[in-house]
Short mmCIF file of C-alpha atoms in Angstrom, two decimals:
data_model
loop_
_atom_site.label_atom_id
_atom_site.label_comp_id
_atom_site.label_asym_id
_atom_site.label_seq_id
_atom_site.Cartn_x
_atom_site.Cartn_y
_atom_site.Cartn_z
CA MET O 694 -45.83 4.97 -2.97
CA ASN O 695 -44.95 7.88 0.34
CA PRO O 696 -42.23 9.45 -1.73
CA ARG O 697 -40.31 10.21 1.56
CA ARG O 698 -39.98 6.18 0.99
CA ARG O 699 -38.98 6.34 -1.69
CA ARG O 700 -36.39 8.94 -1.09
CA MET O 701 -34.22 6.03 1.41
CA LEU O 702 -34.61 3.69 -1.48
CA ILE O 703 -32.62 5.66 -3.84
CA PRO O 704 -29.44 4.60 -2.56
CA GLY O 705 -29.84 0.79 -2.63
CA LEU O 706 -32.26 0.99 -6.17
CA LEU O 707 -28.54 2.56 -7.42
CA ILE O 708 -26.92 -1.10 -5.87
CA ALA O 709 -29.46 -2.69 -7.30
CA LEU O 710 -28.98 -0.91 -11.19
CA LEU O 711 -25.09 -1.43 -10.29
CA VAL O 712 -25.64 -5.00 -9.56
CA VAL O 713 -27.87 -5.33 -12.56
CA VAL O 714 -26.05 -4.38 -14.66
CA ALA O 715 -22.75 -6.13 -13.54
CA VAL O 716 -24.81 -9.82 -13.41
CA ALA O 717 -25.27 -8.27 -16.79
CA SER O 718 -22.11 -7.61 -18.04
CA LEU O 719 -20.61 -10.88 -16.61
CA THR O 720 -23.16 -13.33 -19.15
CA GLY O 721 -22.54 -11.47 -22.58
CA ARG O 722 -18.48 -11.46 -21.47
CA ALA O 723 -18.69 -14.65 -20.36
CA GLU O 724 -19.04 -16.46 -23.63
CA ALA O 725 -16.69 -13.58 -24.86
CA SER O 726 -14.16 -15.47 -25.45
CA GLU O 727 -12.58 -15.19 -29.37
CA ALA O 728 -8.70 -14.63 -29.70
CA THR O 729 -7.78 -10.72 -31.04
CA PRO O 730 -4.89 -11.05 -33.12
CA VAL O 731 -2.45 -8.64 -31.28
CA SER O 732 0.93 -9.46 -33.20
CA ARG O 733 3.69 -11.45 -33.94
CA LEU O 734 7.74 -12.13 -31.58
CA GLY O 735 9.21 -11.87 -35.25
CA ASP O 736 12.73 -11.59 -33.54
CA PRO O 737 14.58 -14.99 -34.98
CA ARG O 738 16.07 -15.50 -31.43
CA ILE O 739 12.68 -15.69 -29.81
CA THR O 740 11.40 -19.50 -30.60
CA GLU O 741 11.06 -21.06 -27.60
CA SER O 742 9.64 -18.27 -25.72
CA SER O 743 8.30 -19.50 -22.43
CA GLY O 744 7.37 -16.59 -19.89
CA LEU O 745 5.59 -13.37 -20.97
CA VAL O 746 4.63 -10.26 -18.22
CA VAL O 747 3.80 -6.42 -19.68
CA SER O 748 5.72 -3.72 -18.03
CA ALA O 749 4.05 -1.20 -15.22
CA THR O 750 6.17 1.87 -16.00
CA HIS O 751 6.52 1.72 -20.36
CA ASP O 752 3.99 1.73 -22.88
CA ASP O 753 3.12 -1.04 -25.07
CA LEU O 754 6.03 -3.13 -23.70
CA ALA O 755 6.73 -7.25 -23.15
CA TYR O 756 9.26 -8.93 -21.49
CA THR O 757 10.16 -12.90 -22.58
CA ILE O 758 12.63 -15.02 -22.46
CA ASN O 759 13.23 -18.75 -24.28
CA ASP O 760 13.23 -22.14 -22.35
CA SER O 761 15.58 -24.27 -21.52
CA GLY O 762 18.94 -24.52 -24.38
CA HIS O 763 19.18 -21.21 -25.17
CA GLU O 764 21.32 -18.24 -23.62
CA PRO O 765 19.45 -16.25 -20.93
CA LEU O 766 18.66 -13.45 -22.15
CA VAL O 767 15.15 -11.38 -21.47
CA PHE O 768 13.56 -9.52 -24.44
CA ALA O 769 11.69 -5.91 -24.42
CA VAL O 770 9.27 -6.34 -27.21
CA ARG O 771 6.52 -3.35 -28.89
CA ILE O 772 2.63 -5.98 -27.62
CA SER O 773 1.72 -4.05 -31.17
CA THR O 774 3.92 -4.94 -33.21
CA GLY O 775 6.08 -7.36 -31.92
CA GLU O 776 9.66 -5.86 -32.47
CA THR O 777 12.42 -7.12 -30.38
CA VAL O 778 13.13 -3.52 -28.77
CA GLY O 779 16.16 -4.55 -25.71
CA VAL O 780 17.37 -7.81 -24.29
CA THR O 781 19.14 -7.98 -21.27
CA ARG O 782 21.90 -10.21 -20.79
CA LEU O 783 21.63 -12.87 -17.06
CA ASP O 784 25.93 -12.36 -15.44
CA GLY O 785 26.58 -14.20 -13.51
CA VAL O 786 24.48 -17.32 -12.79
CA GLU O 787 23.66 -20.74 -14.38
CA VAL O 788 20.32 -20.38 -15.50
CA VAL O 789 18.97 -24.33 -16.61
CA ASP O 790 15.68 -23.60 -17.88
CA PRO O 791 13.06 -21.14 -17.74
CA GLU O 792 9.57 -20.60 -17.77
CA ALA O 793 8.76 -17.36 -16.15
CA ILE O 794 8.37 -14.16 -16.41
CA ALA O 795 6.54 -12.30 -13.02
CA LEU O 796 6.43 -8.74 -12.07
CA HIS O 797 6.52 -6.65 -9.33
CA GLU O 798 7.17 -3.35 -7.49
CA GLY O 799 10.16 -2.79 -10.27
CA ARG O 800 11.23 -6.02 -9.84
CA LEU O 801 11.30 -8.83 -12.47
CA TRP O 802 11.76 -12.31 -11.71
CA VAL O 803 12.80 -15.56 -13.81
CA ALA O 804 11.57 -18.55 -12.60
CA ASP O 805 14.14 -21.22 -13.64
CA THR O 806 11.66 -23.80 -12.77
CA GLY O 807 11.78 -26.12 -15.44
CA ASP O 808 12.45 -30.14 -13.72
CA ASN O 809 10.48 -32.32 -16.56
CA THR O 810 12.55 -35.31 -14.79
CA ALA O 811 11.39 -34.22 -10.79
CA SER O 812 15.92 -34.46 -10.29
CA ARG O 813 16.56 -30.30 -10.20
CA SER O 814 18.23 -29.23 -6.71
CA ASP O 815 19.32 -26.05 -8.51
CA VAL O 816 15.30 -24.36 -9.01
CA ALA O 817 15.97 -20.69 -8.29
CA LEU O 818 14.33 -17.57 -8.77
CA LEU O 819 16.44 -13.61 -10.00
CA ALA O 820 15.21 -11.02 -9.55
CA PHE O 821 16.57 -7.61 -10.94
CA ASP O 822 15.23 -3.79 -11.86
CA GLU O 823 13.08 -3.61 -14.63
CA PRO O 824 15.98 -3.36 -17.37
CA GLY O 825 13.59 -1.75 -20.14
CA PRO O 826 14.66 -0.71 -23.81
CA GLY O 827 18.31 -1.25 -24.67
CA GLU O 828 21.35 -3.94 -24.01
CA HIS O 829 21.77 -3.67 -20.60
CA ALA O 830 23.88 -6.88 -18.97
CA VAL O 831 23.22 -7.72 -14.95
CA ARG O 832 24.37 -10.21 -12.01
CA PRO O 833 20.45 -11.18 -10.99
CA GLY O 834 19.98 -11.83 -7.69
CA ARG O 835 19.95 -16.15 -6.98
CA HIS O 836 16.92 -17.21 -4.55
CA LEU O 837 17.33 -21.14 -3.85
CA VAL O 838 13.42 -22.88 -4.59
CA THR O 839 13.10 -25.01 -1.46
CA LEU O 840 9.98 -27.55 -2.31
CA ASP O 841 8.98 -30.78 0.17
CA VAL O 842 9.40 -32.98 -3.58
CA PRO O 843 10.57 -32.08 -6.89
CA ALA O 844 7.88 -30.59 -9.49
CA ASP O 845 7.91 -29.39 -13.10
CA ILE O 846 6.38 -25.85 -12.63
CA GLU O 847 6.47 -23.23 -15.26
CA ALA O 848 3.91 -20.57 -13.69
CA LEU O 849 5.06 -18.14 -10.96
CA LEU O 850 2.46 -15.32 -10.43
CA ILE O 851 3.19 -12.57 -7.53
CA ARG O 852 0.55 -11.62 -5.75
CA PRO O 853 -0.50 -7.36 -6.19
CA GLU O 854 -1.58 -7.05 -2.93
CA ASP O 855 1.34 -8.06 -0.87
CA GLY O 856 3.86 -9.66 -3.33
CA SER O 857 3.18 -13.51 -2.47
CA LEU O 858 4.70 -15.71 -3.87
CA PHE O 859 3.16 -18.53 -5.95
CA LEU O 860 4.26 -22.07 -7.76
CA VAL O 861 2.29 -24.40 -9.73
CA THR O 862 3.45 -27.56 -11.04
CA LYS O 863 2.65 -29.26 -14.60
CA THR O 864 0.90 -32.11 -14.18
CA VAL O 865 -1.78 -34.19 -15.88
CA GLY O 866 -3.98 -34.23 -12.62
CA ARG O 867 -4.47 -32.28 -10.52
CA ALA O 868 -2.01 -29.75 -9.83
CA ASP O 869 -0.03 -28.27 -6.65
CA VAL O 870 0.18 -24.46 -5.90
CA TYR O 871 3.08 -23.79 -3.32
CA ARG O 872 3.28 -20.15 -1.26
CA ALA O 873 6.26 -18.18 0.25
CA ASP O 874 4.63 -15.48 2.24
CA ALA O 875 7.41 -12.63 1.49
CA ARG O 876 9.48 -11.75 -0.90
CA PRO O 877 13.11 -13.35 -0.92
CA ALA O 878 15.02 -11.15 0.83
CA GLY O 879 18.41 -13.70 1.37
CA THR O 880 20.09 -16.69 -1.21
CA ALA O 881 16.80 -18.82 -0.91
CA VAL O 882 13.02 -18.54 -0.66
CA SER O 883 10.93 -21.89 0.82
CA PHE O 884 7.98 -22.78 -0.28
CA HIS O 885 4.96 -24.51 1.21
CA ARG O 886 2.29 -27.16 -0.32
CA THR O 887 -1.19 -24.46 -0.04
CA ASP O 888 -4.46 -27.04 0.41
CA LEU O 889 -5.31 -24.70 -3.85
CA VAL O 890 -5.94 -26.89 -6.83
CA ALA O 891 -5.38 -26.21 -9.92
CA PRO O 892 -6.15 -26.81 -13.42
CA PRO O 893 -3.49 -30.12 -14.98
CA VAL O 894 -0.56 -28.69 -17.62
CA VAL O 895 -0.29 -25.59 -16.36
CA THR O 896 2.33 -23.59 -18.48
CA ASP O 897 2.36 -20.51 -17.09
CA GLY O 898 -0.52 -17.82 -15.06
CA ALA O 899 -0.63 -14.60 -13.38
CA PHE O 900 -2.61 -12.65 -11.30
CA ALA O 901 -5.01 -8.97 -12.19
CA PRO O 902 -3.22 -6.30 -11.80
CA ASP O 903 -6.49 -5.97 -9.60
CA GLY O 904 -6.14 -8.82 -7.76
CA SER O 905 -9.40 -9.58 -8.71
CA SER O 906 -8.57 -12.81 -10.79
CA ILE O 907 -6.15 -15.02 -11.63
CA ALA O 908 -5.65 -16.33 -15.56
CA LEU O 909 -3.77 -19.90 -15.89
CA VAL O 910 -2.89 -21.13 -19.85
CA SER O 911 -2.68 -24.63 -20.27
CA TYR O 912 -2.73 -26.84 -23.32
CA LEU O 913 -6.38 -26.66 -22.76
CA GLY O 914 -7.34 -22.97 -22.48
CA VAL O 915 -6.81 -20.15 -19.82
CA GLN O 916 -8.80 -20.95 -17.13
CA VAL O 917 -9.89 -17.81 -15.35
CA LEU O 918 -9.27 -18.15 -11.32
CA ASP O 919 -11.12 -17.10 -8.36
CA PRO O 920 -8.57 -14.94 -6.26
CA ILE O 921 -8.68 -16.52 -2.63
CA SER O 922 -10.14 -19.78 -3.12
CA TRP O 923 -8.57 -20.71 -6.51
CA GLU O 924 -12.57 -22.01 -7.81
CA LEU O 925 -12.98 -22.20 -11.38
CA ARG O 926 -14.68 -18.74 -13.17
CA GLU O 927 -14.67 -19.43 -16.47
CA SER O 928 -12.21 -22.00 -18.86
CA LEU O 929 -11.99 -19.70 -22.22
CA THR O 930 -10.70 -21.59 -25.84
CA LEU O 931 -7.55 -20.19 -27.49
CA PRO O 932 -7.04 -19.74 -31.18
CA GLN O 933 -5.09 -23.02 -32.75
CA LEU O 934 -1.53 -22.20 -31.59
CA GLU O 935 2.20 -24.72 -32.25
CA GLN O 936 1.80 -24.64 -27.90
CA ALA O 937 0.95 -22.00 -25.14
CA GLU O 938 3.24 -21.49 -23.21
CA SER O 939 2.78 -17.47 -21.69
CA LEU O 940 0.20 -14.99 -20.52
CA ALA O 941 0.41 -11.70 -18.31
CA PHE O 942 -2.19 -9.19 -18.36
CA LEU O 943 -2.38 -6.33 -20.51
CA ASP O 944 -4.67 -5.10 -18.03
CA ALA O 945 -7.31 -6.50 -15.13
CA ARG O 946 -10.26 -7.31 -18.36
CA THR O 947 -7.24 -8.81 -20.71
CA VAL O 948 -4.74 -11.21 -21.22
CA LEU O 949 -2.52 -11.57 -23.22
CA VAL O 950 -1.36 -15.52 -24.23
CA GLY O 951 2.09 -16.32 -26.06
CA SER O 952 3.38 -20.07 -27.69
CA GLU O 953 6.41 -21.35 -28.54
CA GLY O 954 8.28 -21.74 -32.28
CA ALA O 955 8.91 -19.01 -34.62
CA ASN O 956 7.27 -15.84 -34.82
CA SER O 957 5.01 -16.93 -32.95
CA PRO O 958 1.70 -15.00 -32.14
CA LEU O 959 0.37 -12.59 -29.56
CA VAL O 960 -3.19 -13.12 -29.02
CA ALA O 961 -6.28 -11.13 -26.55
CA LEU O 962 -8.48 -12.89 -24.71
CA ASP O 963 -11.43 -11.34 -22.98
CA VAL O 964 -11.78 -12.01 -19.38
CA PRO O 965 -14.66 -12.22 -18.07
CA ALA O 966 -15.40 -9.21 -14.61
CA PRO O 967 -15.90 -11.10 -11.54
CA PRO O 968 -18.27 -11.62 -9.34
CA VAL O 969 -20.70 -9.23 -7.61
CA PRO O 970 -20.78 -9.75 -4.39
CA ALA O 971 -23.74 -11.69 -3.02
CA ILE O 972 -23.46 -8.69 0.22
CA ALA O 973 -24.66 -6.32 -2.40
CA VAL O 974 -27.57 -7.46 -3.24
CA ALA O 975 -28.44 -8.64 0.57
CA ALA O 976 -27.92 -4.68 1.46
CA LEU O 977 -30.93 -3.33 -0.88
CA PRO O 978 -33.86 -2.43 1.51
CA ALA O 979 -37.20 -5.11 1.33
CA GLY O 980 -38.71 -4.47 -2.07
CA GLY O 981 -35.44 -2.04 -3.24
CA LEU O 982 -34.08 -5.19 -5.10
CA ALA O 983 -37.60 -5.61 -7.46
CA LEU O 984 -38.60 -1.97 -7.90
CA VAL O 985 -35.44 -1.56 -9.51
CA VAL O 986 -36.30 -5.38 -11.57
CA SER O 987 -40.02 -3.87 -11.90
CA ALA O 988 -38.37 -0.17 -14.32
CA LEU O 989 -36.24 -1.91 -16.42
CA ARG O 990 -39.04 -3.63 -17.27
CA GLY O 991 -40.61 -0.81 -18.01
CA LEU O 992 -44.05 -2.03 -15.77
CA PRO O 993 -44.98 1.19 -13.63
CA LEU O 994 -44.24 1.08 -9.81
#
């Protein structure tokens, strides 16, 4: 091969190498869905953990909350040990059925959106500054949620790039996805139904910290979705849990899943890497990918 042409192909070959490595990584990790035990939530007050989010400020810290029938307490727990290291009481608001927690730009959001009979007119989002460890009492901002029809909702997701809010209904069949384009500034936030479709029986969900994927948990497992189209990328199998009700990203490639029940476990699962954009392959010079494949096979160029 002409040396000058070989030099011209080097940038394309580098791109191709990245493509091959990424695809190989994706293929290997797509099957690596075995759960790794992390810890157990041993606090006797935590018996129906129904939301989970990992702190972006404090190392080894997550927040969880019980659902209906409990005091309005947000627990700060050490991820590695399950130990409760902080409790925040929500004062001045009535909390009926909190089902999810999300975190964005230092604000913690509690979704009081559980509605098993699809009859509530008072579903709301509660927002306050991330409390961290220790004992606290806060009076959260309360934002009444308006939907086109009442629905049982157990998943609140916040897109990291722009703070858009998403709610996913919990249904046996097709689940609806609602979106609010901006964080609420007043006492109410209006969600509109999108054309997006989510899997059935969703009990929690989150965007990856880098926005590269979405993970939703249900009684059927964990579904990894494209963050734009919400199309299914991969389904991950869960170990036997009493009732999988909470999910949070530890990092862009790992999710933490929790369950209801006393002394409930936290388990970690690997999330497959996003697929390589087709544009990366299309940008290769003619013959570039063939050259890389040939080199990887140990054949002469």
